[in-house]
Amino acid sequence: MTRTNLSCNIEVKYEQDVPGGDKMICSKLKLERIKQAKSQVELSNIAGVSRGVISQIENGKIDTVQLGILKKIAKALGLGVAELFLSEEDR
C-alpha cells in the first residue's frame, strides 16, 4: 500500500473590533483560548504545535495554515475547525 501525503492550507479569517477607538485584530482562536483560560504555551503543548504559530494566527501575521495544524488546535480547544476558523457565511 502506498501512502500519499496530502497538504491542505486554509485561509484564516480575522474579526475586527474597535474598542475605545483603537483598531484591534483578534481571531476567534484567541478569544476561545482566553475564554478557556489557556495560555499560548498551554495550548501549544496540548495541541502539539509551536507557540509561535498560535501567536501568528492570533495576531494576523499568517495568512495560510496547514489543515492538520488547524485540526490539532481546534481539537485541543474541544471545537471543530469550521467552528473555530470559518465565518458564519463560509460554513
mmCIF file of C-alpha atoms in Angstrom:
data_model
loop_
_atom_site.group_PDB
_atom_site.id
_atom_site.type_symbol
_atom_site.label_atom_id
_atom_site.label_comp_id
_atom_site.label_asym_id
_atom_site.label_seq_id
_atom_site.Cartn_x
_atom_site.Cartn_y
_atom_site.Cartn_z
ATOM 1 C CA MET A 1 0.000 0.000 0.000
ATOM 2 C CA THR A 2 1.311 3.436 -0.954
ATOM 3 C CA ARG A 3 0.560 6.431 1.210
ATOM 4 C CA THR A 4 0.246 9.869 -0.263
ATOM 5 C CA ASN A 5 0.923 12.851 1.949
ATOM 6 C CA LEU A 6 -1.679 15.483 1.145
ATOM 7 C CA SER A 7 -1.210 19.013 2.362
ATOM 8 C CA CYS A 8 -4.055 21.469 2.525
ATOM 9 C CA ASN A 9 -3.775 25.110 3.501
ATOM 10 C CA ILE A 10 -6.692 27.066 4.899
ATOM 11 C CA GLU A 11 -7.037 30.838 4.785
ATOM 12 C CA VAL A 12 -7.566 32.090 8.321
ATOM 13 C CA LYS A 13 -10.180 34.826 8.698
ATOM 14 C CA TYR A 14 -9.891 37.549 11.340
ATOM 15 C CA GLU A 15 -12.581 39.527 13.070
ATOM 16 C CA GLN A 16 -12.131 43.247 13.633
ATOM 17 C CA ASP A 17 -13.117 45.081 16.742
ATOM 18 C CA VAL A 18 -12.629 48.722 17.657
ATOM 19 C CA PRO A 19 -12.756 49.032 21.458
ATOM 20 C CA GLY A 20 -12.059 52.559 22.685
ATOM 21 C CA GLY A 21 -11.293 53.736 19.161
ATOM 22 C CA ASP A 22 -8.178 51.568 18.795
ATOM 23 C CA LYS A 23 -8.118 49.164 15.860
ATOM 24 C CA MET A 24 -7.640 45.670 17.185
ATOM 25 C CA ILE A 25 -7.482 42.471 15.138
ATOM 26 C CA CYS A 26 -8.251 39.355 17.109
ATOM 27 C CA SER A 27 -9.066 35.880 15.846
ATOM 28 C CA LYS A 28 -11.727 33.618 17.270
ATOM 29 C CA LEU A 29 -8.813 31.410 18.302
ATOM 30 C CA LYS A 30 -7.528 33.986 20.763
ATOM 31 C CA LEU A 31 -10.995 34.693 22.119
ATOM 32 C CA GLU A 32 -11.678 30.985 22.663
ATOM 33 C CA ARG A 33 -8.234 30.364 24.185
ATOM 34 C CA ILE A 34 -8.738 33.185 26.694
ATOM 35 C CA LYS A 35 -12.302 32.040 27.407
ATOM 36 C CA GLN A 36 -10.889 28.617 28.327
ATOM 37 C CA ALA A 37 -8.169 30.255 30.487
ATOM 38 C CA LYS A 38 -5.308 28.736 28.488
ATOM 39 C CA SER A 39 -2.035 30.455 27.709
ATOM 40 C CA GLN A 40 -0.446 30.168 24.287
ATOM 41 C CA VAL A 41 2.157 27.836 25.799
ATOM 42 C CA GLU A 42 -0.512 25.592 27.364
ATOM 43 C CA LEU A 43 -2.456 25.418 24.117
ATOM 44 C CA SER A 44 0.682 24.709 22.130
ATOM 45 C CA ASN A 45 1.594 21.839 24.473
ATOM 46 C CA ILE A 46 -1.902 20.327 24.313
ATOM 47 C CA ALA A 47 -2.181 20.730 20.531
ATOM 48 C CA GLY A 48 1.386 19.724 19.729
ATOM 49 C CA VAL A 49 2.083 22.821 17.626
ATOM 50 C CA SER A 50 4.519 25.652 18.248
ATOM 51 C CA ARG A 51 3.530 28.644 20.343
ATOM 52 C CA GLY A 52 4.847 30.827 17.539
ATOM 53 C CA VAL A 53 2.270 29.501 15.066
ATOM 54 C CA ILE A 54 -0.534 30.097 17.579
ATOM 55 C CA SER A 55 0.733 33.639 18.145
ATOM 56 C CA GLN A 56 0.960 34.306 14.396
ATOM 57 C CA ILE A 57 -2.606 33.105 13.815
ATOM 58 C CA GLU A 58 -3.950 35.142 16.730
ATOM 59 C CA ASN A 59 -2.171 38.301 15.622
ATOM 60 C CA GLY A 60 -2.955 38.066 11.921
ATOM 61 C CA LYS A 61 0.683 37.537 10.946
ATOM 62 C CA ILE A 62 -0.022 34.387 8.930
ATOM 63 C CA ASP A 63 -2.486 34.016 6.072
ATOM 64 C CA THR A 64 -2.484 30.266 5.457
ATOM 65 C CA VAL A 65 -2.039 27.348 7.822
ATOM 66 C CA GLN A 66 -1.950 23.622 7.101
ATOM 67 C CA LEU A 67 -5.262 21.920 7.795
ATOM 68 C CA GLY A 68 -3.567 19.410 10.104
ATOM 69 C CA ILE A 69 -2.355 22.209 12.375
ATOM 70 C CA LEU A 70 -5.811 23.792 12.480
ATOM 71 C CA LYS A 71 -7.324 20.424 13.386
ATOM 72 C CA LYS A 72 -4.864 19.967 16.250
ATOM 73 C CA ILE A 73 -5.579 23.444 17.644
ATOM 74 C CA ALA A 74 -9.346 23.067 17.316
ATOM 75 C CA LYS A 75 -9.281 19.628 18.965
ATOM 76 C CA ALA A 76 -7.191 20.964 21.850
ATOM 77 C CA LEU A 77 -9.939 23.540 22.450
ATOM 78 C CA GLY A 78 -12.737 20.980 22.058
ATOM 79 C CA LEU A 79 -14.059 22.593 18.874
ATOM 80 C CA GLY A 80 -14.316 21.829 15.179
ATOM 81 C CA VAL A 81 -12.125 23.563 12.607
ATOM 82 C CA ALA A 82 -15.102 25.237 10.916
ATOM 83 C CA GLU A 83 -16.482 26.468 14.230
ATOM 84 C CA LEU A 84 -13.155 27.992 15.235
ATOM 85 C CA PHE A 85 -11.710 29.337 11.995
ATOM 86 C CA LEU A 86 -14.501 29.957 9.477
ATOM 87 C CA SER A 87 -17.015 32.765 9.486
ATOM 88 C CA GLU A 88 -20.738 32.006 9.615
ATOM 89 C CA GLU A 89 -21.197 32.687 5.888
ATOM 90 C CA ASP A 90 -18.295 30.375 4.972
ATOM 91 C CA ARG A 91 -19.744 27.374 6.839
#
